[in-house]
Short mmCIF file of C-alpha atoms and ligand atoms in Angstrom, two decimals:
data_model
loop_
_atom_site.label_atom_id
_atom_site.label_comp_id
_atom_site.label_asym_id
_atom_site.label_seq_id
_atom_site.Cartn_x
_atom_site.Cartn_y
_atom_site.Cartn_z
CA MET A 18 -3.36 13.82 -3.58
CA ASN A 19 -5.96 12.09 -1.41
CA ILE A 20 -4.88 8.59 -0.49
CA CYS A 21 -6.62 5.73 1.29
CA MET A 22 -4.43 3.04 2.88
CA ILE A 23 -6.39 -0.13 3.60
CA GLY A 24 -4.49 -2.00 6.33
CA ALA A 25 -2.72 0.00 9.05
CA GLY A 26 -0.11 -2.68 9.72
CA TYR A 27 3.61 -2.47 9.20
CA VAL A 28 3.53 -1.65 5.49
CA GLY A 29 0.35 0.46 5.62
CA LEU A 30 1.55 2.67 8.46
CA VAL A 31 5.01 3.24 7.02
CA THR A 32 3.64 3.91 3.52
CA GLY A 33 0.81 6.08 4.82
CA ALA A 34 3.08 8.16 7.06
CA CYS A 35 5.69 8.66 4.32
CA LEU A 36 3.07 9.65 1.72
CA ALA A 37 1.57 12.13 4.23
CA GLU A 38 5.05 13.53 4.91
CA SER A 39 5.41 14.30 1.19
CA GLY A 40 2.23 16.43 1.32
CA ASN A 41 -0.60 14.01 0.55
CA GLU A 42 -3.74 13.62 2.64
CA VAL A 43 -3.81 10.03 3.84
CA ILE A 44 -6.63 8.11 5.53
CA CYS A 45 -5.55 4.78 7.03
CA VAL A 46 -8.37 2.24 7.35
CA ASP A 47 -8.17 -0.94 9.42
CA VAL A 48 -10.70 -3.53 10.60
CA ASP A 49 -8.86 -3.73 13.94
CA ALA A 50 -10.79 -1.20 16.05
CA ARG A 51 -8.28 -1.45 18.91
CA LYS A 52 -5.39 -0.54 16.61
CA ILE A 53 -7.28 2.42 15.16
CA SER A 54 -8.26 3.64 18.62
CA LEU A 55 -4.58 3.54 19.73
CA LEU A 56 -3.47 5.39 16.61
CA LYS A 57 -6.14 8.04 17.14
CA LYS A 58 -4.72 8.59 20.64
CA GLY A 59 -1.24 9.07 19.14
CA GLU A 60 0.05 5.61 20.13
CA VAL A 61 1.90 3.66 17.47
CA PRO A 62 1.33 -0.11 17.82
CA ILE A 63 4.63 -1.17 16.21
CA TYR A 64 8.23 -0.04 16.72
CA GLU A 65 10.08 1.24 13.72
CA PRO A 66 12.78 3.90 14.02
CA GLY A 67 11.38 7.34 13.07
CA LEU A 68 7.81 6.14 12.53
CA GLU A 69 6.25 7.60 15.67
CA THR A 70 7.72 11.06 15.01
CA LEU A 71 6.51 10.95 11.42
CA ILE A 72 3.00 9.85 12.43
CA LYS A 73 2.71 12.46 15.18
CA ARG A 74 3.86 15.29 12.90
CA ASN A 75 1.46 14.37 10.10
CA VAL A 76 -1.49 13.80 12.44
CA LYS A 77 -0.84 17.25 13.92
CA GLU A 78 -0.70 18.77 10.41
CA LYS A 79 -4.00 16.96 9.64
CA ARG A 80 -2.51 15.09 6.68
CA LEU A 81 -2.86 11.69 8.37
CA THR A 82 -6.07 10.27 9.87
CA PHE A 83 -7.26 6.85 11.01
CA THR A 84 -10.63 5.15 10.75
CA THR A 85 -12.36 1.76 10.73
CA ASP A 86 -14.82 3.11 8.15
CA LEU A 87 -13.79 1.96 4.68
CA ALA A 88 -16.48 4.10 3.02
CA THR A 89 -14.93 7.32 4.38
CA GLY A 90 -11.49 6.27 3.16
CA VAL A 91 -12.57 5.23 -0.32
CA LYS A 92 -15.02 8.04 -1.00
CA ASN A 93 -12.53 10.77 -0.05
CA SER A 94 -9.57 9.38 -2.00
CA LEU A 95 -8.27 9.18 -5.55
CA ILE A 96 -5.71 6.44 -4.91
CA ILE A 97 -6.57 3.44 -2.73
CA PHE A 98 -3.77 1.14 -1.59
CA ILE A 99 -4.52 -2.39 -0.44
CA ALA A 100 -1.85 -3.14 2.18
CA VAL A 101 -3.58 -5.83 4.23
CA GLY A 102 -1.93 -9.00 5.49
CA THR A 103 -1.41 -12.08 3.31
CA PRO A 104 -0.63 -14.77 5.92
CA PRO A 105 0.59 -18.19 4.75
CA ASN A 106 -1.88 -21.04 4.35
CA ARG A 107 -0.95 -24.52 5.63
CA ASP A 108 0.48 -25.43 2.21
CA GLY A 109 2.68 -22.32 2.13
CA SER A 110 0.57 -20.40 -0.38
CA SER A 111 -0.66 -16.89 0.53
CA ASN A 112 -4.09 -16.40 2.03
CA LEU A 113 -5.60 -13.70 -0.17
CA ASN A 114 -8.95 -13.47 1.62
CA TYR A 115 -8.11 -10.11 3.25
CA VAL A 116 -7.02 -8.71 -0.11
CA TYR A 117 -10.23 -9.81 -1.80
CA GLU A 118 -12.34 -8.56 1.08
CA ALA A 119 -10.67 -5.14 0.83
CA ALA A 120 -11.27 -5.15 -2.96
CA ARG A 121 -14.95 -6.04 -2.54
CA GLY A 122 -15.45 -3.33 0.07
CA THR A 123 -13.65 -0.79 -2.11
CA GLY A 124 -15.79 -1.64 -5.14
CA LYS A 125 -18.97 -1.03 -3.17
CA GLU A 126 -17.85 2.43 -2.04
CA ILE A 127 -16.38 3.78 -5.28
CA ASN A 128 -18.09 7.09 -6.01
CA GLY A 129 -16.02 8.37 -8.96
CA TYR A 130 -12.78 7.57 -10.79
CA LYS A 131 -10.27 5.80 -8.49
CA ILE A 132 -7.00 3.93 -8.79
CA VAL A 133 -6.78 0.76 -6.70
CA VAL A 134 -3.20 -0.33 -6.01
CA THR A 135 -2.13 -3.70 -4.58
CA LYS A 136 0.73 -3.06 -2.14
CA SER A 137 0.50 -6.39 -0.31
CA THR A 138 2.80 -9.16 -1.55
CA VAL A 139 0.56 -11.21 -3.82
CA PRO A 140 0.98 -13.96 -6.44
CA VAL A 141 0.89 -13.25 -10.15
CA GLY A 142 -2.66 -12.64 -11.36
CA THR A 143 -3.97 -11.17 -8.09
CA ALA A 144 -4.30 -7.60 -9.39
CA GLU A 145 -6.44 -8.93 -12.25
CA LYS A 146 -8.62 -10.81 -9.75
CA VAL A 147 -8.87 -7.64 -7.64
CA LYS A 148 -9.96 -5.78 -10.78
CA MET A 149 -12.67 -8.37 -11.46
CA ILE A 150 -13.97 -8.22 -7.88
CA ILE A 151 -14.13 -4.42 -7.91
CA ALA A 152 -15.81 -4.41 -11.34
CA GLN A 153 -18.59 -6.65 -9.99
CA GLU A 154 -19.43 -3.96 -7.42
CA ALA A 155 -18.35 -0.61 -8.86
CA LYS A 156 -20.63 1.80 -10.67
CA HIS A 157 -17.78 4.09 -11.76
CA PRO A 158 -14.63 3.62 -13.85
CA PHE A 159 -11.41 2.77 -12.07
CA GLY A 160 -7.82 1.84 -12.83
CA ILE A 161 -5.59 -0.71 -11.13
CA ALA A 162 -1.89 -0.88 -10.36
CA SER A 163 0.54 -3.25 -8.69
CA ASN A 164 3.13 -1.54 -6.51
CA PRO A 165 4.94 -4.12 -4.35
CA GLU A 166 6.80 -2.98 -1.26
CA PHE A 167 10.49 -3.67 -0.62
CA LEU A 168 11.01 -2.03 2.78
CA LYS A 169 13.03 -3.81 5.47
CA GLU A 170 11.87 -3.76 9.09
CA GLY A 171 14.33 -1.62 11.08
CA ALA A 172 15.11 0.64 8.12
CA ALA A 173 11.61 0.98 6.71
CA ILE A 174 11.31 4.78 6.68
CA GLU A 175 14.73 5.20 5.06
CA ASP A 176 13.87 2.47 2.51
CA PHE A 177 10.57 4.15 1.66
CA MET A 178 11.94 7.69 1.52
CA LYS A 179 15.00 6.72 -0.55
CA PRO A 180 14.06 3.57 -2.45
CA ASP A 181 16.58 1.80 -4.72
CA ARG A 182 13.77 1.63 -7.25
CA ILE A 183 9.99 1.74 -7.38
CA ILE A 184 8.17 -1.05 -9.18
CA LEU A 185 4.95 0.00 -10.83
CA GLY A 186 2.70 -2.36 -12.74
CA VAL A 187 0.07 -0.50 -14.76
CA GLU A 188 -2.44 -1.05 -17.54
CA ASP A 189 -2.85 2.50 -18.85
CA SER A 190 -1.05 5.81 -19.16
CA MET A 191 -3.38 7.78 -16.85
CA VAL A 192 -2.63 5.44 -13.94
CA GLU A 193 1.08 5.57 -14.75
CA GLU A 194 1.09 9.38 -14.83
CA LEU A 195 -0.73 9.74 -11.48
CA MET A 196 1.40 7.09 -9.75
CA ARG A 197 4.60 8.69 -11.07
CA GLU A 198 3.39 12.04 -9.71
CA LEU A 199 2.75 10.44 -6.29
CA TYR A 200 6.24 8.93 -6.16
CA ALA A 201 8.12 11.89 -7.69
CA PRO A 202 9.25 13.30 -4.28
CA PHE A 203 10.93 9.97 -3.43
CA VAL A 204 13.02 9.61 -6.60
CA ARG A 205 14.55 13.09 -6.81
CA THR A 206 18.04 11.56 -6.49
CA GLY A 207 17.50 9.77 -9.79
CA ASN A 208 16.58 6.26 -8.65
CA PRO A 209 14.20 4.77 -11.19
CA VAL A 210 10.46 4.22 -11.26
CA LEU A 211 10.33 1.03 -13.32
CA THR A 212 6.98 0.67 -15.06
CA MET A 213 5.76 -2.60 -16.49
CA ASP A 214 2.53 -4.59 -16.78
CA VAL A 215 0.84 -5.67 -13.54
CA ARG A 216 1.87 -9.34 -13.80
CA SER A 217 5.52 -8.39 -14.26
CA ALA A 218 5.35 -6.14 -11.16
CA GLU A 219 3.86 -8.99 -9.14
CA ILE A 220 6.56 -11.46 -10.18
CA THR A 221 9.30 -8.88 -9.57
CA LYS A 222 8.53 -8.97 -5.83
CA TYR A 223 8.71 -12.77 -5.70
CA ALA A 224 11.90 -12.80 -7.80
CA SER A 225 13.47 -10.24 -5.47
CA ASN A 226 12.46 -12.23 -2.35
CA ALA A 227 13.86 -15.42 -3.91
CA MET A 228 17.12 -13.67 -4.77
CA LEU A 229 17.47 -12.27 -1.23
CA ALA A 230 16.72 -15.66 0.36
CA THR A 231 19.27 -17.36 -1.91
CA ARG A 232 21.89 -14.72 -1.11
CA ILE A 233 21.33 -15.13 2.63
CA SER A 234 21.47 -18.94 2.46
CA ILE A 235 24.63 -18.93 0.34
CA LEU A 236 26.53 -16.02 1.89
CA GLY A 237 25.06 -16.28 5.41
N1 NAD B 138 6.34 -6.28 7.03
C1 NAD B 138 7.21 -6.24 6.04
O1 NAD B 138 8.42 -6.09 6.23
C2 NAD B 138 6.74 -6.32 4.61
C3 NAD B 138 7.59 -5.86 3.59
C4 NAD B 138 7.13 -5.91 2.27
C5 NAD B 138 5.87 -6.42 1.98
N2 NAD B 138 5.08 -6.89 2.99
C6 NAD B 138 3.74 -7.38 2.63
O2 NAD B 138 2.79 -6.35 2.87
C7 NAD B 138 1.54 -6.90 3.30
C8 NAD B 138 1.15 -6.34 4.65
O3 NAD B 138 2.13 -6.75 5.58
P1 NAD B 138 2.24 -6.12 7.04
O4 NAD B 138 3.52 -6.61 7.61
O5 NAD B 138 1.95 -4.66 6.98
O6 NAD B 138 1.00 -6.89 7.76
P2 NAD B 138 0.35 -6.57 9.19
O7 NAD B 138 -0.16 -7.87 9.68
O8 NAD B 138 1.32 -5.79 10.03
O9 NAD B 138 -0.87 -5.59 8.86
C9 NAD B 138 -1.98 -5.96 8.11
C10 NAD B 138 -3.16 -5.12 8.58
O10 NAD B 138 -4.24 -5.31 7.70
C11 NAD B 138 -5.43 -5.23 8.48
N3 NAD B 138 -6.55 -5.79 7.70
C12 NAD B 138 -6.84 -7.07 7.39
N4 NAD B 138 -7.92 -7.15 6.62
C13 NAD B 138 -8.37 -5.88 6.45
C14 NAD B 138 -9.47 -5.30 5.74
N5 NAD B 138 -10.33 -6.05 5.03
N6 NAD B 138 -9.63 -3.97 5.78
C15 NAD B 138 -8.75 -3.18 6.49
N7 NAD B 138 -7.70 -3.67 7.17
C16 NAD B 138 -7.51 -5.01 7.15
C17 NAD B 138 -5.08 -6.00 9.75
O11 NAD B 138 -5.98 -5.68 10.81
C18 NAD B 138 -3.66 -5.47 9.99
O12 NAD B 138 -3.65 -4.32 10.81
C19 NAD B 138 1.73 -8.43 3.27
O13 NAD B 138 1.34 -8.92 2.02
C20 NAD B 138 3.23 -8.59 3.45
O14 NAD B 138 3.71 -9.80 2.91
C21 NAD B 138 5.47 -6.83 4.31
#
């Protein structure tokens, strides 16, 4: 499948490289021109075991490319992941401006049926807001999904390639079918793809983070 990954940060690069490794054509888009220029030269801006090898192999096989041009990414892809940063605001809430900016840009460039997936960690209701923003701009039908990421830095490739479970929030069966197809190579060992509505997927990520934080603070 043709995939666009908006945000070539930690999550975007790991997800993009792993999806390319499973045979998809992935275009990573980032607003950071310096980062994209490094990646184009084969330099990986973050350290994560196995990531550089994976990126180099998939770039060589022409399944993984990098650009600052959102239009190229969106127009050439069926599934568009939003994996941009969501830094904390002063009050501790997430700054969703990058997410909304990516959604607005995506909506403007949609040139046929697309699925737009929120991968960034976002509060409940964000996917619906993303849908509204895209709808204001888009001239073609599209579907949305919420697919939070659970990878741990230091074991990110392993976590992505062999996930305990994949959380998929969807609104319709076509989106579910295509997303299941995309993830099929990663769940061959029988780990589940848990589908639910988009709000449930969004709260699952926060519930999981809260559980992990509680476990660490109690057990050390
Ligand atoms: N790092 C982790 O371990 C981890 C794990 C799970 C979930 N998450 C979540 O995933 C999301 C991304 O995290 P990260 O660690 O990859 O962040 P990051 O800061 O490493 O990368 C974010 C990237 O998005 C780019 N960006 C910002 N706005 C953009 C736009 N409009 N278009 C294109 N690119 C844009 C930035 O230039 C940057 O390269 C966050 O919501 C984070 O909470 C992170």
